[in-house]
Short mmCIF file of C-alpha atoms in Angstrom, two decimals:
data_model
loop_
_atom_site.label_atom_id
_atom_site.label_comp_id
_atom_site.label_asym_id
_atom_site.label_seq_id
_atom_site.Cartn_x
_atom_site.Cartn_y
_atom_site.Cartn_z
CA UNK A 58 -73.45 44.27 109.66
CA UNK A 59 -75.70 47.33 109.37
CA UNK A 60 -79.45 47.10 108.96
CA UNK A 61 -79.47 48.42 105.42
CA UNK A 62 -82.97 48.57 103.90
CA UNK A 63 -82.75 51.54 101.51
CA UNK A 64 -80.25 50.20 98.98
CA UNK A 65 -80.81 46.55 99.73
CA UNK A 66 -81.43 44.84 96.41
CA UNK A 67 -82.85 41.31 95.84
CA UNK A 68 -79.34 40.32 94.70
CA UNK A 69 -78.00 41.51 98.08
CA UNK A 70 -80.73 39.43 99.76
CA UNK A 71 -79.56 36.29 98.00
CA UNK A 72 -75.97 37.02 99.01
CA UNK A 73 -76.95 37.51 102.69
CA UNK A 74 -78.95 34.25 102.73
CA UNK A 75 -76.08 32.34 101.11
CA UNK A 76 -73.44 33.83 103.44
CA UNK A 77 -75.44 33.12 106.60
CA UNK A 78 -76.25 29.54 105.58
CA UNK A 79 -72.53 28.98 104.83
CA UNK A 80 -71.54 30.34 108.24
CA UNK A 81 -74.07 28.11 110.01
CA UNK A 82 -72.89 25.03 108.12
CA UNK A 83 -69.52 25.28 109.84
CA UNK A 84 -71.07 25.37 113.32
CA UNK A 85 -69.54 22.09 114.31
CA UNK A 86 -69.71 20.65 117.80
CA UNK A 87 -66.89 18.57 119.18
CA UNK A 88 -68.62 15.19 119.28
CA UNK A 89 -65.38 13.28 119.82
CA UNK A 90 -65.28 13.58 123.63
CA UNK A 91 -67.91 10.93 124.40
CA UNK A 92 -66.59 8.57 121.71
CA UNK A 93 -63.14 8.71 123.29
CA UNK A 94 -64.28 8.42 126.91
CA UNK A 95 -66.69 5.53 126.33
CA UNK A 96 -64.42 3.95 123.73
CA UNK A 97 -61.45 3.80 126.10
CA UNK A 98 -63.66 2.58 128.96
CA UNK A 99 -65.20 -0.27 126.97
CA UNK A 100 -61.74 -1.10 125.58
CA UNK A 101 -60.28 -1.21 129.12
CA UNK A 102 -63.27 -3.11 130.55
CA UNK A 103 -63.10 -5.87 127.94
CA UNK A 104 -59.31 -6.14 128.13
CA UNK A 105 -59.31 -6.15 131.94
CA UNK A 106 -61.95 -8.88 132.00
CA UNK A 107 -59.85 -10.94 129.58
CA UNK A 108 -56.81 -10.54 131.89
CA UNK A 109 -58.90 -11.48 134.96
CA UNK A 110 -60.23 -14.62 133.22
CA UNK A 111 -57.05 -15.83 131.49
CA UNK A 112 -54.24 -14.77 133.81
CA UNK A 113 -55.77 -14.05 137.24
CA UNK A 114 -58.39 -16.78 136.81
CA UNK A 115 -60.89 -15.16 139.14
CA UNK A 116 -64.63 -15.87 138.95
CA UNK A 117 -65.26 -12.23 139.84
CA UNK A 118 -63.99 -11.12 136.43
CA UNK A 119 -67.24 -9.26 135.70
CA UNK A 120 -66.02 -6.62 138.15
CA UNK A 121 -63.81 -5.35 135.30
CA UNK A 122 -66.89 -3.57 133.94
CA UNK A 123 -67.07 -1.35 137.01
CA UNK A 124 -64.77 0.98 135.05
CA UNK A 125 -67.93 2.03 133.19
CA UNK A 126 -69.08 3.96 136.27
CA UNK A 127 -66.16 6.31 135.59
CA UNK A 128 -67.85 7.17 132.30
CA UNK A 129 -71.05 8.21 134.07
CA UNK A 130 -69.10 10.41 136.49
CA UNK A 131 -67.00 12.01 133.72
CA UNK A 132 -70.09 12.60 131.53
CA UNK A 133 -72.09 14.17 134.38
CA UNK A 134 -69.17 16.41 135.47
CA UNK A 135 -68.61 17.57 131.89
CA UNK A 136 -72.30 18.33 131.43
CA UNK A 137 -72.51 20.34 134.65
CA UNK A 138 -69.22 22.21 134.15
CA UNK A 139 -69.48 22.99 130.44
CA UNK A 140 -71.53 25.91 129.20
CA UNK A 141 -74.47 24.85 127.02
CA UNK A 142 -73.68 25.24 123.30
CA UNK A 143 -74.55 28.64 121.83
CA UNK A 144 -76.31 27.01 118.93
CA UNK A 145 -78.30 23.79 118.65
CA UNK A 146 -78.69 22.22 115.25
CA UNK A 147 -81.25 19.62 114.19
CA UNK A 148 -78.39 17.14 113.79
CA UNK A 149 -77.29 17.70 117.40
CA UNK A 150 -80.84 17.04 118.54
CA UNK A 151 -81.16 13.90 116.40
CA UNK A 152 -77.82 12.53 117.65
CA UNK A 153 -78.74 13.20 121.27
CA UNK A 154 -81.98 11.21 120.79
CA UNK A 155 -80.17 8.31 119.11
CA UNK A 156 -77.55 8.02 121.88
CA UNK A 157 -80.15 8.37 124.62
CA UNK A 158 -82.07 5.48 123.06
CA UNK A 159 -78.86 3.39 122.78
CA UNK A 160 -78.06 4.11 126.44
CA UNK A 161 -81.52 2.95 127.59
CA UNK A 162 -81.39 -0.20 125.42
CA UNK A 163 -77.91 -0.97 126.75
CA UNK A 164 -79.12 -0.78 130.37
CA UNK A 165 -82.02 -3.11 129.46
CA UNK A 166 -79.61 -5.59 127.85
CA UNK A 167 -77.38 -5.53 130.94
CA UNK A 168 -80.43 -6.28 133.12
CA UNK A 169 -81.53 -9.16 130.83
CA UNK A 170 -78.06 -10.78 130.81
CA UNK A 171 -77.58 -10.32 134.56
CA UNK A 172 -80.91 -12.03 135.24
CA UNK A 173 -80.38 -14.85 132.74
CA UNK A 174 -76.75 -15.45 133.69
CA UNK A 175 -75.54 -16.29 130.17
CA UNK A 176 -73.29 -13.21 129.93
CA UNK A 177 -70.94 -14.93 127.44
CA UNK A 178 -73.42 -14.16 124.68
CA UNK A 179 -73.63 -10.44 125.49
CA UNK A 180 -70.57 -9.19 123.55
CA UNK A 181 -71.93 -9.43 119.98
CA UNK A 182 -75.23 -7.90 121.14
CA UNK A 183 -73.43 -4.89 122.62
CA UNK A 184 -71.30 -4.51 119.50
CA UNK A 185 -74.40 -4.54 117.29
CA UNK A 186 -75.87 -1.81 119.48
CA UNK A 187 -72.66 0.29 119.37
CA UNK A 188 -72.50 -0.11 115.61
CA UNK A 189 -75.97 1.43 115.24
CA UNK A 190 -74.81 4.56 117.06
CA UNK A 191 -71.56 4.73 115.08
CA UNK A 192 -73.25 4.23 111.74
CA UNK A 193 -76.00 6.80 112.28
CA UNK A 194 -73.59 9.36 113.76
CA UNK A 195 -71.20 8.84 110.86
CA UNK A 196 -73.98 9.30 108.31
CA UNK A 197 -75.48 12.34 110.01
CA UNK A 198 -72.11 14.07 110.47
CA UNK A 199 -70.99 12.93 107.00
CA UNK A 200 -67.93 11.40 108.67
CA UNK A 201 -66.97 8.12 106.93
CA UNK A 202 -64.51 6.78 109.60
CA UNK A 203 -67.49 6.20 111.93
CA UNK A 204 -69.40 4.39 109.18
CA UNK A 205 -66.35 2.22 108.52
CA UNK A 206 -66.05 1.66 112.27
CA UNK A 207 -69.64 0.37 112.31
CA UNK A 208 -68.84 -1.94 109.36
CA UNK A 209 -65.81 -3.24 111.29
CA UNK A 210 -68.11 -4.00 114.23
CA UNK A 211 -70.39 -6.03 111.94
CA UNK A 212 -67.47 -8.05 110.61
CA UNK A 213 -66.20 -8.70 114.15
CA UNK A 214 -69.70 -9.74 115.28
CA UNK A 215 -69.68 -12.46 112.58
CA UNK A 216 -66.18 -13.50 113.68
CA UNK A 217 -67.41 -13.74 117.29
CA UNK A 218 -69.80 -16.54 116.37
CA UNK A 219 -66.80 -18.75 115.49
CA UNK A 220 -64.81 -18.28 118.71
CA UNK A 221 -65.35 -18.74 122.45
CA UNK A 222 -66.62 -16.13 124.94
CA UNK A 223 -63.12 -15.35 126.28
CA UNK A 224 -61.82 -14.51 122.81
CA UNK A 225 -64.94 -12.39 122.36
CA UNK A 226 -63.64 -10.12 125.13
CA UNK A 227 -60.47 -9.45 123.13
CA UNK A 228 -62.48 -8.98 119.96
CA UNK A 229 -64.70 -6.45 121.78
CA UNK A 230 -61.61 -4.38 122.61
CA UNK A 231 -60.50 -4.54 118.97
CA UNK A 232 -63.93 -3.59 117.69
CA UNK A 233 -64.14 -0.59 120.02
CA UNK A 234 -60.66 0.51 118.97
CA UNK A 235 -61.77 0.51 115.32
CA UNK A 236 -65.27 1.94 115.79
CA UNK A 237 -64.90 4.44 118.65
CA UNK A 238 -61.31 5.25 119.54
CA UNK A 239 -59.71 5.73 116.11
CA UNK A 240 -62.75 7.55 114.61
CA UNK A 241 -62.97 9.58 117.86
CA UNK A 242 -59.42 10.91 117.41
CA UNK A 243 -60.05 11.54 113.70
CA UNK A 244 -63.25 13.42 114.57
CA UNK A 245 -61.36 15.58 117.05
CA UNK A 246 -58.80 16.39 114.35
CA UNK A 247 -61.59 17.26 111.92
CA UNK A 248 -63.21 19.55 114.50
CA UNK A 249 -59.95 21.42 115.10
CA UNK A 250 -59.40 21.76 111.36
CA UNK A 251 -62.92 23.17 110.86
CA UNK A 252 -62.44 25.65 113.72
CA UNK A 253 -59.32 26.99 111.99
CA UNK A 254 -61.18 27.37 108.68
CA UNK A 255 -64.34 28.89 110.16
CA UNK A 256 -65.21 32.25 108.54
CA UNK A 257 -66.08 33.75 111.97
CA UNK B 237 -96.85 39.73 88.25
CA UNK B 238 -94.10 40.81 90.63
CA UNK B 239 -95.08 40.69 94.28
CA UNK B 240 -93.53 43.16 96.76
CA UNK B 241 -90.87 41.63 98.98
CA UNK B 242 -91.88 41.23 102.64
CA UNK B 243 -90.62 44.48 104.28
CA UNK B 244 -89.92 42.74 107.60
CA UNK B 245 -87.52 40.32 105.95
CA UNK B 246 -86.21 42.64 103.26
CA UNK B 247 -83.65 44.19 105.57
CA UNK B 248 -80.02 43.11 105.71
CA UNK B 249 -79.73 42.26 109.40
CA UNK B 250 -83.20 40.81 109.92
CA UNK B 251 -82.77 38.62 106.85
CA UNK B 252 -79.36 37.48 108.14
CA UNK B 253 -80.87 36.51 111.50
CA UNK B 254 -83.74 34.57 109.91
CA UNK B 255 -81.34 32.86 107.46
CA UNK B 256 -79.30 31.58 110.41
CA UNK B 257 -82.32 30.51 112.45
CA UNK B 258 -83.85 28.65 109.48
CA UNK B 259 -80.89 26.24 109.46
CA UNK B 260 -80.55 25.58 113.21
CA UNK B 261 -82.92 24.53 115.98
CA UNK B 262 -82.10 27.52 118.18
CA UNK B 263 -79.26 29.99 118.67
CA UNK B 264 -78.07 32.24 121.44
CA UNK B 265 -77.94 36.03 121.01
CA UNK B 266 -74.12 36.06 121.22
CA UNK B 267 -73.91 33.48 118.43
CA UNK B 268 -76.15 35.59 116.17
CA UNK B 269 -74.08 38.69 116.97
CA UNK B 270 -70.86 36.87 116.10
CA UNK B 271 -72.19 35.48 112.81
CA UNK B 272 -73.82 38.73 111.64
CA UNK B 273 -71.04 41.08 112.86
CA UNK B 274 -73.76 43.40 114.17
CA UNK B 275 -73.64 45.59 117.26
CA UNK B 276 -75.57 44.29 120.28
CA UNK B 277 -77.93 47.29 120.26
CA UNK B 278 -78.78 47.05 116.57
CA UNK B 279 -79.23 43.29 116.72
CA UNK B 280 -81.46 43.60 119.77
CA UNK B 281 -83.74 46.10 117.97
CA UNK B 282 -84.01 43.88 114.87
CA UNK B 283 -84.68 40.76 116.95
CA UNK B 284 -87.51 42.61 118.69
CA UNK B 285 -89.01 43.53 115.31
CA UNK B 286 -88.88 39.89 114.19
CA UNK B 287 -90.42 38.85 117.49
CA UNK B 288 -93.24 41.41 117.16
CA UNK B 289 -93.95 40.08 113.65
CA UNK B 290 -94.26 36.58 115.17
CA UNK B 291 -91.35 35.26 113.10
CA UNK B 292 -89.12 34.28 116.01
CA UNK B 293 -89.50 33.21 119.64
CA UNK B 294 -87.16 34.79 122.16
CA UNK B 295 -86.54 33.11 125.51
CA UNK B 296 -84.56 34.89 128.21
CA UNK B 297 -83.00 32.71 130.90
CA UNK B 298 -80.17 32.82 133.40
CA UNK B 299 -77.23 30.42 133.36
CA UNK B 300 -74.63 30.75 136.15
CA UNK B 301 -75.94 34.27 136.90
CA UNK B 302 -75.43 35.37 133.29
CA UNK B 303 -78.43 36.34 131.15
CA UNK B 304 -78.98 34.14 128.12
CA UNK B 305 -81.20 35.06 125.19
CA UNK B 306 -82.19 32.15 122.98
CA UNK B 307 -83.85 32.73 119.61
CA UNK B 308 -85.83 30.22 117.62
CA UNK B 309 -87.74 30.59 114.37
CA UNK B 310 -91.52 30.03 114.54
CA UNK B 311 -93.61 28.14 111.93
CA UNK B 312 -94.91 31.57 110.85
CA UNK B 313 -91.31 32.70 110.40
CA UNK B 314 -90.47 29.63 108.31
CA UNK B 315 -93.49 30.27 106.09
CA UNK B 316 -92.60 33.97 105.70
CA UNK B 317 -89.00 33.08 104.79
CA UNK B 318 -90.13 30.50 102.21
CA UNK B 319 -92.50 33.02 100.64
CA UNK B 320 -89.74 35.65 100.65
CA UNK B 321 -87.37 33.29 98.81
CA UNK B 322 -90.10 32.43 96.28
CA UNK B 323 -90.79 36.14 95.68
CA UNK B 324 -87.06 36.74 95.34
CA UNK B 325 -86.80 33.95 92.76
CA UNK B 326 -89.71 35.28 90.72
CA UNK B 327 -88.26 38.81 90.88
CA UNK B 328 -84.85 37.60 89.67
CA UNK B 329 -86.48 35.54 86.90
CA UNK B 330 -88.43 38.57 85.67
CA UNK B 331 -85.24 40.63 85.70
CA UNK B 332 -83.47 38.08 83.51
#
């Protein structure tokens, strides 16, 4: 693009504004990575705990959740290794704030349940928290699978009130599959599709 | 009555840069160059003009030994862009 000022008409101005706004609209960021990492980790943690309770019958079944530390390591390594994005949108900033808040609240909930000892009630609380992140991300990115994932979480939370804590572990895996893992893969597909269609 | 269009913004490349920055929080120089298809030298000159007018903030940092130039629109820039669009609308309405 040249810096044309001589023959630059108001009609040209409108065209430049429209073109630039269109190009910026397609500046998508691959948000699927964290959904997939944390989704698979929660899925594995809940399933592993179920196996430890039902088949291994060990009282130390809570150790299954140590897999979550992998998520911290992977997230930190990715953040350090990856270049910062070349553009930051207001949506990126809003999403980062939402997930930071969810992370802090999650740590607080873990502390509360560890101190109180009634961990069997923690699963629906965590799912409610995850659903908030899924729903808001889905709405902000205009990506319905995440919104549907959040709705699936709500339905499973209701279901959880009718079954015992051990079944809740299995239901947690199912909920995470529907709200994080499947939408995460769909989001990755969408990102790749948008990259192919990007004007620049 | 028709008001003259802001001469700082009424330029193809400067208007393109401001149009991008109005829709994002901040953008790196290389991103702006890619989206506007401008040469680095030309873009650099126009960014400096926008900076001198107080329409954008330019931050130069280093990341892994590589220089990084991050541009962000200022409240003054947002106001100037909004006025420019209003003037453009009134101009186009008069023309009709």
